[in-house]
Coordinates of C-alpha atoms and ligand atoms in Angstrom, one line a residue:
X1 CA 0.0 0.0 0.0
X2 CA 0.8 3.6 -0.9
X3 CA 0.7 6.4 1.3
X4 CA 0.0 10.0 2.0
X5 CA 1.4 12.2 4.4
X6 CA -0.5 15.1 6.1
X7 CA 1.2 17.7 7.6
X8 CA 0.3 20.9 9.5
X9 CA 2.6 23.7 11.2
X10 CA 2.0 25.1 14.3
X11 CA 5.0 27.7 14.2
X12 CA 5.7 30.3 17.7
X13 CA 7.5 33.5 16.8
X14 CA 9.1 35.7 19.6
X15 CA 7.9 39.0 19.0
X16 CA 10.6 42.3 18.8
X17 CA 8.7 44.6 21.5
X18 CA 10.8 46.2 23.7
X19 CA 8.6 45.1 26.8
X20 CA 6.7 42.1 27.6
X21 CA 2.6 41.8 26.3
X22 CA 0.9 42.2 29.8
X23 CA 3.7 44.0 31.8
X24 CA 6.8 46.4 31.5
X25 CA 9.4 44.0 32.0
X26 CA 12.7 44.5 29.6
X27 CA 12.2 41.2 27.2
X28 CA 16.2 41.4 26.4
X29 CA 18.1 38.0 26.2
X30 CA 20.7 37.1 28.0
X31 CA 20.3 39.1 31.4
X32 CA 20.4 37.6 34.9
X33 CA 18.1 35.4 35.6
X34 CA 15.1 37.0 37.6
X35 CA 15.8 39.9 37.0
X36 CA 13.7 40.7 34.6
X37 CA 10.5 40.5 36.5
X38 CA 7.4 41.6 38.1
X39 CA 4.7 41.0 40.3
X40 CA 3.3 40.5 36.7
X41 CA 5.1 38.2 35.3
X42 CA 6.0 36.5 38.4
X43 CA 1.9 35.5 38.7
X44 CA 1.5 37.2 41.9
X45 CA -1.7 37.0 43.3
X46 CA -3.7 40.6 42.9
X47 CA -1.2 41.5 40.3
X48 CA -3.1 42.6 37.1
X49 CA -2.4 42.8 33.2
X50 CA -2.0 45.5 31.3
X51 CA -1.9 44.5 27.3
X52 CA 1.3 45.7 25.0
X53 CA -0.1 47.8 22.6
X54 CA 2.8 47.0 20.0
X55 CA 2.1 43.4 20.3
X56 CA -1.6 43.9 19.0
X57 CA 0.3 46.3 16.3
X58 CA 2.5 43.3 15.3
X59 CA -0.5 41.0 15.2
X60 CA -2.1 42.8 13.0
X61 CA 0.8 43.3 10.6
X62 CA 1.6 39.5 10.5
X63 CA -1.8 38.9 9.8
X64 CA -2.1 41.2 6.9
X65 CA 0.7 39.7 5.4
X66 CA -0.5 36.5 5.8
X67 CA -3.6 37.5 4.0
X68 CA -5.6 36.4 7.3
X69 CA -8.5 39.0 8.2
X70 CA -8.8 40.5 11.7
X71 CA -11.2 40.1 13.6
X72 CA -12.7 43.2 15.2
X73 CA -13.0 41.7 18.7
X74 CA -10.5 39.1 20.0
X75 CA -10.5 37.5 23.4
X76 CA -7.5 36.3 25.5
X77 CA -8.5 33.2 27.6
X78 CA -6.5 31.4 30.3
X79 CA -5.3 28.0 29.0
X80 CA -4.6 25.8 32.8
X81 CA -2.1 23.6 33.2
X82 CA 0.4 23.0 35.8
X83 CA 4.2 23.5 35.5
X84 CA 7.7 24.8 37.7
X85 CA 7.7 27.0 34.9
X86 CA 4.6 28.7 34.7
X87 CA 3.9 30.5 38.5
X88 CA 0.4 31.6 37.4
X89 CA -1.0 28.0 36.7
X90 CA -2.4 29.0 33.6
X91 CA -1.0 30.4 29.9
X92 CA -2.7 34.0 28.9
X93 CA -3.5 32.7 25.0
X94 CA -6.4 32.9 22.8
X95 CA -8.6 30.1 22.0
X96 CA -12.0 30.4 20.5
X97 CA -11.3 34.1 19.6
X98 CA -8.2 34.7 17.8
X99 CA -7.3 37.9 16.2
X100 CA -6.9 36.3 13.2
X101 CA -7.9 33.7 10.8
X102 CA -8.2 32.5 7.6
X103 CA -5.0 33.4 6.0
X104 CA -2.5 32.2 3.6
X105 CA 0.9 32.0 1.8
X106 CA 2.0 30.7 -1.7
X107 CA 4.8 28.3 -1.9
X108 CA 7.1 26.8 -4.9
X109 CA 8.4 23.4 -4.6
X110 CA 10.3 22.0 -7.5
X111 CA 8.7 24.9 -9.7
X112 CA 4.7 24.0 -8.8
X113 CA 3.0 26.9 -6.7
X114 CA 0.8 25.9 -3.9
X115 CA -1.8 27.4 -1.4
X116 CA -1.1 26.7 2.4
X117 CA -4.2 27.7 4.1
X118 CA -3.3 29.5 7.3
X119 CA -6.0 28.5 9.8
X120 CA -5.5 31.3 12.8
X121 CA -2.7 33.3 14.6
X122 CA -3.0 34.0 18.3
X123 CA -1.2 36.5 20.6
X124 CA 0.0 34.4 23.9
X125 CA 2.2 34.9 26.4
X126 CA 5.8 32.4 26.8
X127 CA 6.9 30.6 30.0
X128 CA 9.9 30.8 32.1
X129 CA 12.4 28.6 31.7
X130 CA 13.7 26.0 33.9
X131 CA 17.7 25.7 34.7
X132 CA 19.2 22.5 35.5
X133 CA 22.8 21.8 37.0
X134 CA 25.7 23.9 37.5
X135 CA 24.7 26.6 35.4
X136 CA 23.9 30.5 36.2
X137 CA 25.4 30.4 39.4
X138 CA 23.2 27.4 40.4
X139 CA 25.6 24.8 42.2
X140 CA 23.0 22.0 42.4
X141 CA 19.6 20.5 41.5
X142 CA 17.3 22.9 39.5
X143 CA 15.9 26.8 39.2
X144 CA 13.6 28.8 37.8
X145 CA 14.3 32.0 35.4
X146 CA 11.2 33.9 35.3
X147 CA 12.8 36.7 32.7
X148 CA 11.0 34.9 29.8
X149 CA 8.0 34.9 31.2
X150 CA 5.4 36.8 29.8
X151 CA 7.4 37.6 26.5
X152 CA 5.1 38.0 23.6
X153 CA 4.8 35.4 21.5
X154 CA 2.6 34.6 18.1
X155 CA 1.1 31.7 17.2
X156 CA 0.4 30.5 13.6
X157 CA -1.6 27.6 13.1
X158 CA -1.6 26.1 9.2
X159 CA -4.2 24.0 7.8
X160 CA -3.3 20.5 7.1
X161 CA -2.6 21.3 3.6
X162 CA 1.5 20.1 3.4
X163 CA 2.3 16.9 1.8
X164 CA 5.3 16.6 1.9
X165 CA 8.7 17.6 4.0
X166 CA 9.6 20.1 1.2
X167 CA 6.4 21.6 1.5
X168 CA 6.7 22.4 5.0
X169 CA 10.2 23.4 4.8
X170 CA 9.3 26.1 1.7
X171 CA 6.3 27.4 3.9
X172 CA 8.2 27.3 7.1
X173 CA 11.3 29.2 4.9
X174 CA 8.4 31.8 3.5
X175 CA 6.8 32.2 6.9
X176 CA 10.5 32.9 8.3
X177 CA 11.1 35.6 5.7
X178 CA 8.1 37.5 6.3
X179 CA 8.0 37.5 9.9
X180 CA 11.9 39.2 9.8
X181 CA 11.1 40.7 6.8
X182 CA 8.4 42.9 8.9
X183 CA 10.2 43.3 11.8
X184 CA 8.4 42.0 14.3
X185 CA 10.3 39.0 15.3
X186 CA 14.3 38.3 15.3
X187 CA 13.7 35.1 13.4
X188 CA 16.5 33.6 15.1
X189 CA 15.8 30.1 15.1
X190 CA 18.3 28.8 17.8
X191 CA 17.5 30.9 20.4
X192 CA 13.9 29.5 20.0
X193 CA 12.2 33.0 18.4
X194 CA 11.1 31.3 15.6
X195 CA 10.3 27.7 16.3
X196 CA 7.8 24.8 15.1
X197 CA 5.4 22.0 15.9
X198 CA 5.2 19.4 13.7
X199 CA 1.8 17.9 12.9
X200 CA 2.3 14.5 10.9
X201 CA -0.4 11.7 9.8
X202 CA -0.5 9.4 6.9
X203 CA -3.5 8.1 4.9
X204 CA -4.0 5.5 2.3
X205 CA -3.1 7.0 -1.0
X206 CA -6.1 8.0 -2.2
X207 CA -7.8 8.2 0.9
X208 CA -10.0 11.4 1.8
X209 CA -10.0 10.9 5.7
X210 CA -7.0 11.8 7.5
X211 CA -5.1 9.6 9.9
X212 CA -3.9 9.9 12.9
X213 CA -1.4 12.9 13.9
X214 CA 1.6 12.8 16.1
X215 CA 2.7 16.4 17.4
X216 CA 6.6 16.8 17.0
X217 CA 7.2 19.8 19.3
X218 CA 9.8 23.0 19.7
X219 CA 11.6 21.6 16.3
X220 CA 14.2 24.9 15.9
X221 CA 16.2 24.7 12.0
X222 CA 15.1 24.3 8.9
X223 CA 17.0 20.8 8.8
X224 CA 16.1 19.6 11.7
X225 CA 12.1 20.2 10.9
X226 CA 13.1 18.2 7.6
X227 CA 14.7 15.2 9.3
X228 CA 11.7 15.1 11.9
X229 CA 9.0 14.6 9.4
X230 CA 10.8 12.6 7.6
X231 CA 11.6 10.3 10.2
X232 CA 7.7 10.5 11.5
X233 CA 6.6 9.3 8.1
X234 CA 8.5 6.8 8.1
X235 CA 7.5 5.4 11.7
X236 CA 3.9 6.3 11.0
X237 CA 4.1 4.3 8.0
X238 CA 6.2 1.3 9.4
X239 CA 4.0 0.9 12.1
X240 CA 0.9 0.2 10.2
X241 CA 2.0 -1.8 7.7
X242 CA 3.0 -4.0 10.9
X243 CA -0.6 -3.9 11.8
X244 CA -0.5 -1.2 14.4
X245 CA -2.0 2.0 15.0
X246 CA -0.7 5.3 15.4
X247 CA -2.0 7.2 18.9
X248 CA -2.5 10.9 19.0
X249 CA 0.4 11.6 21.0
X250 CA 3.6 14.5 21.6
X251 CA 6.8 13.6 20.3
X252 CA 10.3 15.1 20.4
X253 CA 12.9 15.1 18.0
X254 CA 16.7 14.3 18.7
X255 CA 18.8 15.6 16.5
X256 CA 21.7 13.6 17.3
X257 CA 19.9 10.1 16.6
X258 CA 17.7 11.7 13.8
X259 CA 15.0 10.1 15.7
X260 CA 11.5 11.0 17.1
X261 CA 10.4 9.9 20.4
X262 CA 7.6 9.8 22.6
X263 CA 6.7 12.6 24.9
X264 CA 3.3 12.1 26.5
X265 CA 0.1 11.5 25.2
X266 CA -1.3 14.3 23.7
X267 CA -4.0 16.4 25.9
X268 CA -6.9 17.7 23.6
X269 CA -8.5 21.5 24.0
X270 CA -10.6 20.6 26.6
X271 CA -7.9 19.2 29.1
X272 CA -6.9 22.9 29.2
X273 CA -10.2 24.0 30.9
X274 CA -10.1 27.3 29.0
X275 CA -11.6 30.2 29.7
X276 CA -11.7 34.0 29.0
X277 CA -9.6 35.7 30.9
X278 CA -11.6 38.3 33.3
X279 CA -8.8 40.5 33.9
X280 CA -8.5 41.4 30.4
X281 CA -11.4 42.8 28.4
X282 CA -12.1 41.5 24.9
X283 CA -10.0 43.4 22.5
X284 CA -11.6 46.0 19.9
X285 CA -9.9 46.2 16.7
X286 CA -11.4 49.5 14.7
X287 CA -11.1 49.1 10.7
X288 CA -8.7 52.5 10.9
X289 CA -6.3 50.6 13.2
X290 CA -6.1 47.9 10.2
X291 CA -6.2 50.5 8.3
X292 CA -2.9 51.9 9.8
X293 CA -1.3 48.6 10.4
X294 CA -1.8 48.8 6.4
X295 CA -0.1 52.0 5.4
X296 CA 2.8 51.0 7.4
X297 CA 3.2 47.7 5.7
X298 CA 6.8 47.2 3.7
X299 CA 6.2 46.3 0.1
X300 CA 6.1 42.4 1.0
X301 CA 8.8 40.1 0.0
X302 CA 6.9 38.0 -2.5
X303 CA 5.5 41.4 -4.4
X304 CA 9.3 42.2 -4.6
X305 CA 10.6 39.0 -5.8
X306 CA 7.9 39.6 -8.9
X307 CA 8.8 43.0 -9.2
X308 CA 12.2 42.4 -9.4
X309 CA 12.2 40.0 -12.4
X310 CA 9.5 42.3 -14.1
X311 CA 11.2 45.6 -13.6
X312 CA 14.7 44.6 -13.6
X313 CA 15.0 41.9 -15.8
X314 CA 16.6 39.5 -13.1
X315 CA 16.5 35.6 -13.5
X316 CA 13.5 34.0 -11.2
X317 CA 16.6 32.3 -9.2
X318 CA 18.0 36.0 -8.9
X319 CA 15.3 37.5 -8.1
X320 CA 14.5 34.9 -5.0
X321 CA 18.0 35.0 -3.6
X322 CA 18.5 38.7 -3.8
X323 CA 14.8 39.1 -1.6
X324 CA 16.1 36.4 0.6
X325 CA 15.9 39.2 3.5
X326 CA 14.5 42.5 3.1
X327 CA 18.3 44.2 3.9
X328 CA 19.4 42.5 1.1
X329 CA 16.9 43.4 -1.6
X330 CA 17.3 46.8 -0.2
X331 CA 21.2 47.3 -0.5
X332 CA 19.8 45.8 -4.6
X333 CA 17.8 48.4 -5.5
X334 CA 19.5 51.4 -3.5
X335 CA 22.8 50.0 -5.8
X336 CA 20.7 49.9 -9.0
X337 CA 19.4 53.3 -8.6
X338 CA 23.2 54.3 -8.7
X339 CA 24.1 52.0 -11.4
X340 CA 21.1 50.9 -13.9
X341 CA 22.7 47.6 -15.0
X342 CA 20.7 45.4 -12.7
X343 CA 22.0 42.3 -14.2
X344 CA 25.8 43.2 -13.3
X345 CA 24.7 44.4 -9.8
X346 CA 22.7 41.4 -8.8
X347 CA 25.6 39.3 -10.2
X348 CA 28.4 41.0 -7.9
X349 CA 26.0 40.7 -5.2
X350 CA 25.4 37.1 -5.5
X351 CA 28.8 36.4 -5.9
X352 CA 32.0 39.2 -4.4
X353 CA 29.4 40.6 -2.0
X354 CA 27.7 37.6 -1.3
X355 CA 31.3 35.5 -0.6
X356 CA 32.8 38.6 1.4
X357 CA 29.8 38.3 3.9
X358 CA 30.1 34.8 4.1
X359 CA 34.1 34.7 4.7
X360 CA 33.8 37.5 7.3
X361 CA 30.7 36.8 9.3
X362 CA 29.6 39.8 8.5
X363 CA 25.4 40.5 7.4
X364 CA 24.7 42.9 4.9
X365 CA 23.2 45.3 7.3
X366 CA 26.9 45.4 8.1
X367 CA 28.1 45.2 5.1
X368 CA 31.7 47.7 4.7
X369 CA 31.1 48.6 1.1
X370 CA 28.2 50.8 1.0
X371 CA 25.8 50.7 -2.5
X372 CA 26.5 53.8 -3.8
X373 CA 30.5 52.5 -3.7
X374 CA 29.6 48.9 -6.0
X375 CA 28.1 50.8 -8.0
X376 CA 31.0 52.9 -8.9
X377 CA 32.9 49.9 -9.3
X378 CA 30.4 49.0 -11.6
X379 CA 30.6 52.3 -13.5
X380 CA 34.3 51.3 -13.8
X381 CA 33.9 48.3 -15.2
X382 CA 31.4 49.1 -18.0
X383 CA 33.4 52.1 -19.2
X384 CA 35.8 49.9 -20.3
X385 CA 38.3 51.8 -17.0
X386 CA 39.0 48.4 -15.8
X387 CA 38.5 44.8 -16.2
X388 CA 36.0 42.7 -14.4
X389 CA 38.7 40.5 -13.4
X390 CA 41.0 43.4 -11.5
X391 CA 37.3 44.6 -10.2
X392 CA 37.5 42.2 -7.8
X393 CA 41.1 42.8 -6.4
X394 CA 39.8 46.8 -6.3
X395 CA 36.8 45.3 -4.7
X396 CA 38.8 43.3 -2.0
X397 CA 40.5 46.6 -1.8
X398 CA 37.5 48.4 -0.9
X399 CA 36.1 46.0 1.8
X400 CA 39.6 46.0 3.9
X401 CA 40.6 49.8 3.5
X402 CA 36.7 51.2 2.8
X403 CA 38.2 53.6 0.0
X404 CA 36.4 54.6 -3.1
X405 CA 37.1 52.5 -5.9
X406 CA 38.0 55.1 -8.1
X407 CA 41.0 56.2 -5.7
X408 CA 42.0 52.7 -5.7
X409 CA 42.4 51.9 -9.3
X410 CA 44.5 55.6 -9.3
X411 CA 46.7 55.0 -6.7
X412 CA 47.8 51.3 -7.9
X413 CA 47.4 52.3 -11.3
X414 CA 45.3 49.5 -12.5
X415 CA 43.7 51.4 -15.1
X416 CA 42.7 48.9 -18.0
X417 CA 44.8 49.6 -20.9
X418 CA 42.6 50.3 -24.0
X419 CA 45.6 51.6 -26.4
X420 CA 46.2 49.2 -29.0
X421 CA 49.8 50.4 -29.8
X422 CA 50.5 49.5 -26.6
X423 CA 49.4 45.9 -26.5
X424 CA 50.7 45.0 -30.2
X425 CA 54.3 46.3 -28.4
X426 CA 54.1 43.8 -25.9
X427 CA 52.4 41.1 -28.4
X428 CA 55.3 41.4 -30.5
X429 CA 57.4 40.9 -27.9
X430 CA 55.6 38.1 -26.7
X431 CA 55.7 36.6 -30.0
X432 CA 59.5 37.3 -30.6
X433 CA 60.6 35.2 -27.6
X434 CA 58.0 32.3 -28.4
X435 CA 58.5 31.6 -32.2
X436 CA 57.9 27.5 -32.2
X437 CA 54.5 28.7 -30.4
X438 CA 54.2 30.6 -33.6
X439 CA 54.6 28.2 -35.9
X440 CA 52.5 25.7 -34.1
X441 CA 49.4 28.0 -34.2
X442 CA 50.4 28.7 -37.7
X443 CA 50.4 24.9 -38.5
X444 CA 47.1 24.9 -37.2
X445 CA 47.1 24.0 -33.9
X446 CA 44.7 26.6 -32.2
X447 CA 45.0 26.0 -29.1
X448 CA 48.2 27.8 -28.8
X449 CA 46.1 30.9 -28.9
X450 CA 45.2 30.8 -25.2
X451 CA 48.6 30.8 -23.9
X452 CA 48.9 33.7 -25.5
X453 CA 46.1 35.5 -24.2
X454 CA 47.8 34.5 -21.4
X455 CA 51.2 35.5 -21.7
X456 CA 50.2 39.2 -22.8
X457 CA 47.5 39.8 -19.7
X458 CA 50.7 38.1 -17.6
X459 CA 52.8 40.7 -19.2
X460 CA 50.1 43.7 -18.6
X461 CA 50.0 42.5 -14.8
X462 CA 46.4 42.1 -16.2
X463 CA 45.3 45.0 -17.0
X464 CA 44.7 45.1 -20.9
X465 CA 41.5 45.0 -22.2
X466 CA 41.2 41.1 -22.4
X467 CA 38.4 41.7 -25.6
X468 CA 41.0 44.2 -27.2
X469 CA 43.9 41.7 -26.9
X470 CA 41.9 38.8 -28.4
X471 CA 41.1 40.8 -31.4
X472 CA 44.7 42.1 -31.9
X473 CA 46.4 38.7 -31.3
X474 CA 44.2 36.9 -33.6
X475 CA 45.4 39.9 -36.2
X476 CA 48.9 39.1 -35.7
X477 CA 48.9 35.6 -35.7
X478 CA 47.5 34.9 -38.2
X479 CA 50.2 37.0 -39.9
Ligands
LIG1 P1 -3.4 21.6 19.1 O1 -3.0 22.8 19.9 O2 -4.2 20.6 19.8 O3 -2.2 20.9 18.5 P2 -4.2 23.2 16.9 O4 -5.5 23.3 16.3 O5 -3.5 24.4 17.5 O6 -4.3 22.0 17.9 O7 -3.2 22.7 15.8 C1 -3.4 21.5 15.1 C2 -2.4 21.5 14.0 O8 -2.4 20.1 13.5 C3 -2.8 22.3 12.8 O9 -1.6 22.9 12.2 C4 -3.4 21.4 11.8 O10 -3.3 21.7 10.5 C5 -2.7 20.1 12.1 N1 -3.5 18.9 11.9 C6 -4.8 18.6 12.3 N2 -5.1 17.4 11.9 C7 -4.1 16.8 11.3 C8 -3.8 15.5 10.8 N3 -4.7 14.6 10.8 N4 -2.6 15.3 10.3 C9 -1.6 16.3 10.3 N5 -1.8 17.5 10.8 C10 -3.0 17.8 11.3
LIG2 MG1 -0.4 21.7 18.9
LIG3 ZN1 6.9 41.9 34.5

C-alpha cells in the first residue's frame, strides 16, 4: 500500500517589543536570571495585566501579510495547566477568539506553486524557563528564570494542507522571511524565536480521511524540521504496515539520533479547561487601526521577488535570492538606482558581495562597502576603466581599506589599458621570444592561442583589455 502524508505547522515567533505583552518587563536576552521580573510576570496573586499595545500592532501586521482578516474583537483566555515553569498556573493565549484567521501563503516546490491555508494566529504569552545543574550560578539541583515569562509570542496555526517535508520546509522558509522581513520577530531560530510543531499523519493514497497525527514539538532549524517529518513518516508508516495504529500523542525530535520519540500523550482542548480571561477585556480592533497597520506595511517580499524579475529583468533564481531578506533586496535596489545595470549588480551581489559576507561573518546590514561605492565599481567596469577581473582585487581593496574605488584603481594604477599600440608592443614581444609557439598555431594548432592570451595579460599585470587583446592577437597571428 501507498501512502500520503498530512502535515500541519504550528509555528511560535518571539515577537521584537521592547517590553513584555501584559507587563513592562525589559524582554532582552541574556540578562540575569530573575531579574527581569514583576509581580506580573511573576503570577502574583492581585497582580493585574496590562496588554502591550505593540504586540496587537505586530498582530495585526503578520496577519495582513499572511492574507488572514482581523477580527474586530478578540479574546484572551487562560489555558490551565500545571508546570515549575509557569507561576500563574495558567497560559494567557487565545482560544475560540483569535485575532486572526483564515489566512495564507504561496509556496514553490520544484517549480509547482501551492496554497497553504493559514488557519488562525493567536497573541500568547511564553513561560519561564527551567535551569538544571551547574549553570547560572546554580551549584546543584534545579531553578527557575522567570525573565522569559510573559514575553510576547505569536502563534500561527496552518491548515493540514503540506504533503510533503519540502512543503513544510518552503512554507516554514516563507513564513521565516516575512516575519523578519516585517520586523516584528528576530527570526532567530536557535535561540527558539522562531520555532515549530510538527503535525504529521499518513493516509492510504487516495484516501480522503485523514489519519492519525503525532505532534513533534519545539523543532528549531530548517533541517532539523526536515529530518523530523521525515523520520515521522516513516515510523507512521512502518507501524501500520505491521498492523498497528498510530496514537495521538507528543513527540520530540533528537537531533543527534535523527529520531523521534515519545513525549506524552497528547492532551486535547478541553484538558486545558479554557476560559476568558476576566482581567482582560475582549480586545476591539477598529477598521482604521487595520487600516494603519496597512499603510505601514513594507512592500512584502513576494510582491518584490515579482517586481524584481519584471522591472529589472533578473533571473526568477536572482530574483529569490537577492529578496532572501529585506536588507538585502534593499542594498539591490538602493545600488541599481546608482548604477542601472541590474544584471551586473545582482551578479556581484550574489557572488563578491555575497562570498565577502560569508568569509567575514559579516550581514549585509553590516556590510563595509556601501551601495553607492559597488556601484561605482560597476561604473568602472562598464566604461571599459578596468576589467572585471581586477574589479575584484579593487573590490577586495575596498572592503579591507573602505576607499572609493576610483582612488584605488589611481593609486595602484590599474587602469585597464585600451591603447592598441600599446598591446601589439608587448604582443610582439611576446611573440618574438616564443616563435615555435608561432609556428605551431600557424600549422594549425589553435589551441596555442590561449597561452597567448595569457602571456600578454601576464605581461600587462592584467590590465589590458582582455576583448582588445583577443582581437589584436588573432590579427597578428594569423600573420
Ligand atoms: P493543538 O493545539 O491541539 O495541537 P491546533 O488546532 O492548535 O491544535 O493545531 C493543530 C495542527 O495540527 C494544525 O496545524 C493542523 O493543520 C494540524 N493537523 C490537524 N489534523 C491533522 C492531521 N490529521 N494530520 C496532520 N496534521 C494535522
Ligand atoms: Mg499543537
Ligand atoms: Zn513583569
Amino acid at each position: 500500500m501507498k501512502f500520503q502524508p498530512v502535515i500541519g505547522l504550528e509555528v511560535h515567533c518571539q515577537l521584537k517589543t521592547d517590553s513584555k505583552i501584559f507587563c513592562g518587563c525589559s524582554t532582552k536576552f541574556g540578562a540575569e536570571p530573575n531579574s527581569q521580573t514583576c509581580p506580573v510576570c511573576l503570577g502574583m496573586p492581585g497582580s493585574l495585566p496590562v496588554l502591550n499595545r505593540k504586540v496587537v500592532e505586530f498582530a495585526i501586521k503578520a496577519g495582513l501579510a499572511t492574507n488572514c482578516s482581523i477580527s474586530h474583537r478578540s479574546v484572551f483566555a487562560r489555558k490551565n495547566y500545571f508546570y515549575p515553569d509557569l507561576p500563574k498556573g495558567y497560559q494567557i493565549s487565545q482560544f475560540e477568539e483569535p485575532i486572526c484567521r483564515k489566512g495564507w501563503l504561496d509556496i514553490q516546490v520544484d517549480g509547482i506553486e501551492k496554497r497553504i491555508g493559514i488557519t488562525r494566529i493567536h497573541m500568547e504569552e511564553d513561560a519561564g524557563k527551567l535551569v538544571h545543574g551547574d549553570v547560572a550560578g546554580l551549584e546543584e539541583g534545579s531553578g527557575v528564570d522567570l525573565n522569559r515569562a510573559c514575553t510576547p509570542l505569536l502563534e500561527i496555526v496552518s491548515e493540514p494542507d503540506l504533503r510533503s517535508s519540502d512543503e513544510a520546509v518552503a512554507y516554514l522558509k516563507q513564513l521565516h522571511r516575512i516575519v523578519t522581513w516585517l520586523g516584528i520577530c528576530d527570526g532567530n531560530m536557535e535561540e527558539g524565536s522562531f520555532r515549530c510543531d510538527a503535525n504529521v499523519s499518513v493516509m492510504p493514497l487516495g484516501s480522503e480521511t485523514f489519519g492519525t497525527r503525532a505532534e513533534i514539538k519545539n523543532v528549531n532549524s530548517f533541517k532539523f524540521v526536515k529530518q523530523a517529518i521525515e523520520y515521522e513518516i516513516q515510523r507512521q508508516i512502518d507501524l501500520i504496515e505491521d498492523g498497528g495504529t498510530v496514537v495521538q500523542e507528543t513527540r520530540l525530535f533528537d537531533p543527534n539520533s535523527g529520531r523521534t520519540r515519545s513525549m506524552r500523550g497528547k492532551e486535547e482542548a478541553h484538558d486545558y479547561r479554557y476560559f476568558p480571561d476576566p482581567d482582560l477585556v475582549p480586545l476591539v480592533i477598529d477598521a482604521d487601526w487595520v487600516q494603519r497597520a496597512h499603510g505601514e506595511l513594507p512592500e512584502l517580499p513576494e510582491h518584490k521577488q515579482q517586481r524584481f524579475i519584471t522591472e529589472y529583468g533578473v533571473t526568477g533564481y536572482d530574483a529569490e535570492v537577492l529578496t532572501a531578506s529585506r536588507s538585502l533586496a534593499e542594498y539591490f535596489e538602493e545600488c541599481v538606482a546608482f548604477h542601472h545595470n541590474a544584471k551586473a549588480v545582482s551578479n556581484w551581489i550574489m557572488g563578491e558581495v555575497t562570498r565577502a559576507l560569508n568569509d567575514s561573518g559579516t550581514t549585509i546590514d553590516a556590510c563595509p562597502v556601501l551601495p553607492k561605492t559597488l556601484a561605482d565599481l560597476l561604473k568602472l567596469i562598464d566604461s571599459g576603466a578596468i576589467s572585471g577581473k581586477i574589479a575584484k582585487t579593487v573590490f577586495d581593496e575596498m572592503w579591507r581599506s573602505g576607499k572609493e574605488p576610483g582612488a584605488i584603481v589611481e593609486e595602484q594604477g590599474l587602469l585597464q589599458v585600451s591603447d592598441s599600440g600599446a598591446i601589439e608592443a608587448i604582443i610582439d614581444e611576446i611573440m618574438a621570444a616564443n616563435q615555435g609557439q608561432v609556428e605551431e598555431y600557424r600549422g594549425g594548432k589553435e589551441k596555442v592561442f590561449g597561452f597567448f592570451v595569457g602571456q600578454v595579460m601576464k605581461a600587462s599585470k592584467g590590465k589590458a583589455n582582455p576583448a582588445l587583446v583577443n582581437e589584436l592577437l588573432l590579427a597578428r597571428l594569423k600573420g
